[in-house]
PDB file of C-alpha atoms in Angstrom:
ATOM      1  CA  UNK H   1      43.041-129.057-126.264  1.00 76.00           C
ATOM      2  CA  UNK H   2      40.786-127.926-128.653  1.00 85.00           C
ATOM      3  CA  UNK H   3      39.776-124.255-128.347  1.00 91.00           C
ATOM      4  CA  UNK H   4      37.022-122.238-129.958  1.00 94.00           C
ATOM      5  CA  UNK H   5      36.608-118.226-129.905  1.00 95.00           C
ATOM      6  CA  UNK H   6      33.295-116.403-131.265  1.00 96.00           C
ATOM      7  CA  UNK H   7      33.247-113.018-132.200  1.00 96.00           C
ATOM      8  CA  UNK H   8      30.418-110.897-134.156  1.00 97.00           C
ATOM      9  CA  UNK H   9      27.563-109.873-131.076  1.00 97.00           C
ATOM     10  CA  UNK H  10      26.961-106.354-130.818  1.00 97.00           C
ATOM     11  CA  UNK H  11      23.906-104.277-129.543  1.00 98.00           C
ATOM     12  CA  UNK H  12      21.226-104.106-132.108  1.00 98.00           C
ATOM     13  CA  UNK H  13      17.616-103.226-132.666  1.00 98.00           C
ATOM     14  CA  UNK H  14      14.689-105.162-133.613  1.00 98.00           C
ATOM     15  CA  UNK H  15      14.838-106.285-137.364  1.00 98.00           C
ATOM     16  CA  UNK H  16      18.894-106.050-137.841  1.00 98.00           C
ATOM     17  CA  UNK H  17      20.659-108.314-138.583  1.00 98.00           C
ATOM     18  CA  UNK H  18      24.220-110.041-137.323  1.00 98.00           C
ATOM     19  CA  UNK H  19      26.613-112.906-138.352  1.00 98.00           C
ATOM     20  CA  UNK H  20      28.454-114.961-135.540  1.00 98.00           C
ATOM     21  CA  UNK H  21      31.899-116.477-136.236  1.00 98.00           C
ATOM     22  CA  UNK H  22      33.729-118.679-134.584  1.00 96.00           C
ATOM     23  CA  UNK H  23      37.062-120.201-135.331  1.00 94.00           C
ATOM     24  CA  UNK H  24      38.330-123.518-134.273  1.00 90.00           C
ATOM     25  CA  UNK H  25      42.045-124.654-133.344  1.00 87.00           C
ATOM     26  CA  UNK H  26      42.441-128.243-133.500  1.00 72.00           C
ATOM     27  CA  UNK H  27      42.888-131.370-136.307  1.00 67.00           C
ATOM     28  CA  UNK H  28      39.364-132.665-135.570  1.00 61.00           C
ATOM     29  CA  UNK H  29      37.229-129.565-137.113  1.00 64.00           C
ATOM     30  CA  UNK H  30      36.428-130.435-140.232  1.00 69.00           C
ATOM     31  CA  UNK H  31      34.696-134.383-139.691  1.00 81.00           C
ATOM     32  CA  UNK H  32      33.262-132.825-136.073  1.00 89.00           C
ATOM     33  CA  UNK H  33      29.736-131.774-135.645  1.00 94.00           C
ATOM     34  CA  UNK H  34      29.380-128.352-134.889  1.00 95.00           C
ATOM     35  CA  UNK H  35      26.844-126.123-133.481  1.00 97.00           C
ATOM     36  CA  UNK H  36      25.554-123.380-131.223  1.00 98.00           C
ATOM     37  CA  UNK H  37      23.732-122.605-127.907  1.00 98.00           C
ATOM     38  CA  UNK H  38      22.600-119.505-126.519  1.00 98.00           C
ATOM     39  CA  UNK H  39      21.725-118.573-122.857  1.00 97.00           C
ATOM     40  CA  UNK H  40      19.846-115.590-121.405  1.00 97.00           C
ATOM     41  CA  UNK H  41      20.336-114.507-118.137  1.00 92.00           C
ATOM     42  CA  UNK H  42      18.041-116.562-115.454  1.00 94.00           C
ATOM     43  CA  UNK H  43      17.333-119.473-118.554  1.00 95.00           C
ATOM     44  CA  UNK H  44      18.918-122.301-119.595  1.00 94.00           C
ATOM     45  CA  UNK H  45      21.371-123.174-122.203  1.00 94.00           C
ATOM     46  CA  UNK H  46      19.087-123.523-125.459  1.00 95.00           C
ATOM     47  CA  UNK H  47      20.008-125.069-128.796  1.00 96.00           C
ATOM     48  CA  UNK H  48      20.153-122.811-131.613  1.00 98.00           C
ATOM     49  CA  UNK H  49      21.444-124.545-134.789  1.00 98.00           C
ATOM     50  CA  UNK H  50      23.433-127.888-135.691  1.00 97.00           C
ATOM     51  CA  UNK H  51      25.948-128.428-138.530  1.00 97.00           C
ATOM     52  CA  UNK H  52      26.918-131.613-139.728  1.00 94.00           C
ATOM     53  CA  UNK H  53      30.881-132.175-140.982  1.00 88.00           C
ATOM     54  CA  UNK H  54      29.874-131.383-145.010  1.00 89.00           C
ATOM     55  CA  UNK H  55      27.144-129.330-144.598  1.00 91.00           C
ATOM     56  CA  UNK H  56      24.475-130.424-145.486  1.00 92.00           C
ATOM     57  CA  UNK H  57      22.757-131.839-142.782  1.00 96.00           C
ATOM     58  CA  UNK H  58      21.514-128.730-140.424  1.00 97.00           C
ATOM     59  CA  UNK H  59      18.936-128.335-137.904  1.00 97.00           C
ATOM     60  CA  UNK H  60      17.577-125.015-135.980  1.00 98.00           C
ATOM     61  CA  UNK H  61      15.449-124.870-132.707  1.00 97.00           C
ATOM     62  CA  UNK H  62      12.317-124.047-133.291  1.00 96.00           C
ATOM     63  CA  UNK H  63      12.116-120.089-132.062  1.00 96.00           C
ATOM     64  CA  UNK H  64      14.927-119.394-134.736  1.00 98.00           C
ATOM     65  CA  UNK H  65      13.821-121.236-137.735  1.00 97.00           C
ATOM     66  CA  UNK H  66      13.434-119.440-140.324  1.00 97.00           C
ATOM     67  CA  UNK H  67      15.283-116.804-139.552  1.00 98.00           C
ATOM     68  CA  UNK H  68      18.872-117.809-138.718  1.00 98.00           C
ATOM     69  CA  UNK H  69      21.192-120.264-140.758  1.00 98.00           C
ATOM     70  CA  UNK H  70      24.042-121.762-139.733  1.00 98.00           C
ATOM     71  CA  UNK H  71      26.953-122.905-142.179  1.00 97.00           C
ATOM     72  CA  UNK H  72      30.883-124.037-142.182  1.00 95.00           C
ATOM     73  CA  UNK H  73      33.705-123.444-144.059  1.00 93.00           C
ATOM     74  CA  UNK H  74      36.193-126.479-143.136  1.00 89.00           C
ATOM     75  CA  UNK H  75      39.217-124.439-144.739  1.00 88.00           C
ATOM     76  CA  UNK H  76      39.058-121.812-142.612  1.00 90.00           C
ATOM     77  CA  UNK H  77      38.172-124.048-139.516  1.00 90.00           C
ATOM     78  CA  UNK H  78      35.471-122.079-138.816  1.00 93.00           C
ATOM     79  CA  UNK H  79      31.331-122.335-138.682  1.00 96.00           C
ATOM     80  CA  UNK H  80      28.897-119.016-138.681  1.00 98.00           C
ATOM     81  CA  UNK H  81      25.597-118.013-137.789  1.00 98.00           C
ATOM     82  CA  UNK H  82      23.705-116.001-139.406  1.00 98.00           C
ATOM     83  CA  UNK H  83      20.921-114.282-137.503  1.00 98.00           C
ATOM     84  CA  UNK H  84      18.022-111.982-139.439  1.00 98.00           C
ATOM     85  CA  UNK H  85      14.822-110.563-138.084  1.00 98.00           C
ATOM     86  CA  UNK H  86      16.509-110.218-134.646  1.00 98.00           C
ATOM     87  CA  UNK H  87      13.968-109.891-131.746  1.00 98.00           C
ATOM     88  CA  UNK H  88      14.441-108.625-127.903  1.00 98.00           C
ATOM     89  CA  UNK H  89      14.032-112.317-127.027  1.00 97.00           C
ATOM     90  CA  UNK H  90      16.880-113.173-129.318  1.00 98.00           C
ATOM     91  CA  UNK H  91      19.264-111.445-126.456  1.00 98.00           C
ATOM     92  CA  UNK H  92      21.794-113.723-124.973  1.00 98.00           C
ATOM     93  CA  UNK H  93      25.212-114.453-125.096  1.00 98.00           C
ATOM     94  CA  UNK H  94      25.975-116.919-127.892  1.00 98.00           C
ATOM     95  CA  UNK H  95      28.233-120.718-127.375  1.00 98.00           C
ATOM     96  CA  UNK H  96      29.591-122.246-130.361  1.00 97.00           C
ATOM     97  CA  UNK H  97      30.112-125.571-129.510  1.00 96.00           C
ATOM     98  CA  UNK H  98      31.864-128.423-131.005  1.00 94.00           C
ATOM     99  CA  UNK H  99      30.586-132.592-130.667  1.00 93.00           C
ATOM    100  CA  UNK H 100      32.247-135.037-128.885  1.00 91.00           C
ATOM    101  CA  UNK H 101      33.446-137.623-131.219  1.00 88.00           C
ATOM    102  CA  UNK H 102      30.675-138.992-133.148  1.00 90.00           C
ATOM    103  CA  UNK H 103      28.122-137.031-131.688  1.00 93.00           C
ATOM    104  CA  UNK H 104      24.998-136.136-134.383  1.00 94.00           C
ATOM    105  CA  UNK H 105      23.395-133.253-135.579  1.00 94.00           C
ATOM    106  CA  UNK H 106      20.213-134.921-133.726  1.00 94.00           C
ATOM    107  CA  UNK H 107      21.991-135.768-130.400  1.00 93.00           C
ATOM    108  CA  UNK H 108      22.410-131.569-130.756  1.00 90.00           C
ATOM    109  CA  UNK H 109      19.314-130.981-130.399  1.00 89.00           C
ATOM    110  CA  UNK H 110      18.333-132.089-127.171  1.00 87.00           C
ATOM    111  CA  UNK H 111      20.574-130.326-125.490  1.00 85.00           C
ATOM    112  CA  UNK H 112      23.918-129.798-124.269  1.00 91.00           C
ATOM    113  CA  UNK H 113      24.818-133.584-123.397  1.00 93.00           C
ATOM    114  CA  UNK H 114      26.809-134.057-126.527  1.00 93.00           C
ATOM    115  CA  UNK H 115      28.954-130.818-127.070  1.00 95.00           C
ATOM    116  CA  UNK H 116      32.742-131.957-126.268  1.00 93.00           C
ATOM    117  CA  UNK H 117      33.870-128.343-126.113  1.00 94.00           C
ATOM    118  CA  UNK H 118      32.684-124.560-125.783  1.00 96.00           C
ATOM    119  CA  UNK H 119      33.230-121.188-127.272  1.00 96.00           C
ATOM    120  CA  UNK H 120      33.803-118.473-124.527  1.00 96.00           C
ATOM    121  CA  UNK H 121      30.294-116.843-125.754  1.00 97.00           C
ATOM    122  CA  UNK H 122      29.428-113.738-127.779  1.00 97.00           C
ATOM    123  CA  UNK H 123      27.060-111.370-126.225  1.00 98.00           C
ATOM    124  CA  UNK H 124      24.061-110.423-128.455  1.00 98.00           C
ATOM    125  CA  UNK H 125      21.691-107.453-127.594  1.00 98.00           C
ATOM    126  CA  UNK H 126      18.656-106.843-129.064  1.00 98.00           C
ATOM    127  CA  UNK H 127      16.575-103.579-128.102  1.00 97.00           C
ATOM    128  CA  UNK H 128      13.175-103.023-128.815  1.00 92.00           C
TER     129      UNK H 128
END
């Protein structure tokens, strides 16, 4: 079974900056839509950022654009997220998720429906 592991939250102030990893194990990475979620405690799972297999399709919800971008390097089996003018309401723990076969960068962005598996989830805390 496919398994995915993020690593790269921390504790942080206002304005800082981090960059979210997360590596895949599997043959299916590199043609596979990938993506990530976030979820803060009492909310629901929210879509962050979508990553088609070469690239260069990507999509970002619309309290992060702007400030976070997502890429993939199919090599190392892995995608990122990079996250810049982080704000208090930026806290949550972080999912990278990958599609279910043929899922879309658009299917990704309304919601959860279309991720075939999860990341355990990076914690990232943002004070004020």
């Amino acid at each position: 079974q496919v398994q995915l592991v993020e690593s790269g939250g921390g504790l942080v102030q206002a304005g800082d900056s981090l960059r979210l990893s997360c590596t895949a194990s599997g043959r299916t990475f590199s043609t596979s839509t990938m993506g990530w979620f976030r979820q803060a405690p009492g909310k629901e799972r929210e879509f962050v950022s979508t990553i088609d297999w070469s690239g260069g399709t990507t999509y970002y919800g619309d309290s992060v654009k702007g400030r976070f971008a997502i890429s993939r390097d199919n090599a190392k089996n892995s995608v990122y997220l990079q996250m810049n003018s982080l704000q208090p309401e930026d806290t949550a723990v972080y999912y990278c998720a990958k599609g279910k076969p043929g899922a879309s960068t658009a299917q990704f962005m309304n919601g959860p429906a279309n991720v075939g598996y999860w990341g355990q989830g990076t914690q990232v805390t943002v004070s004020s």
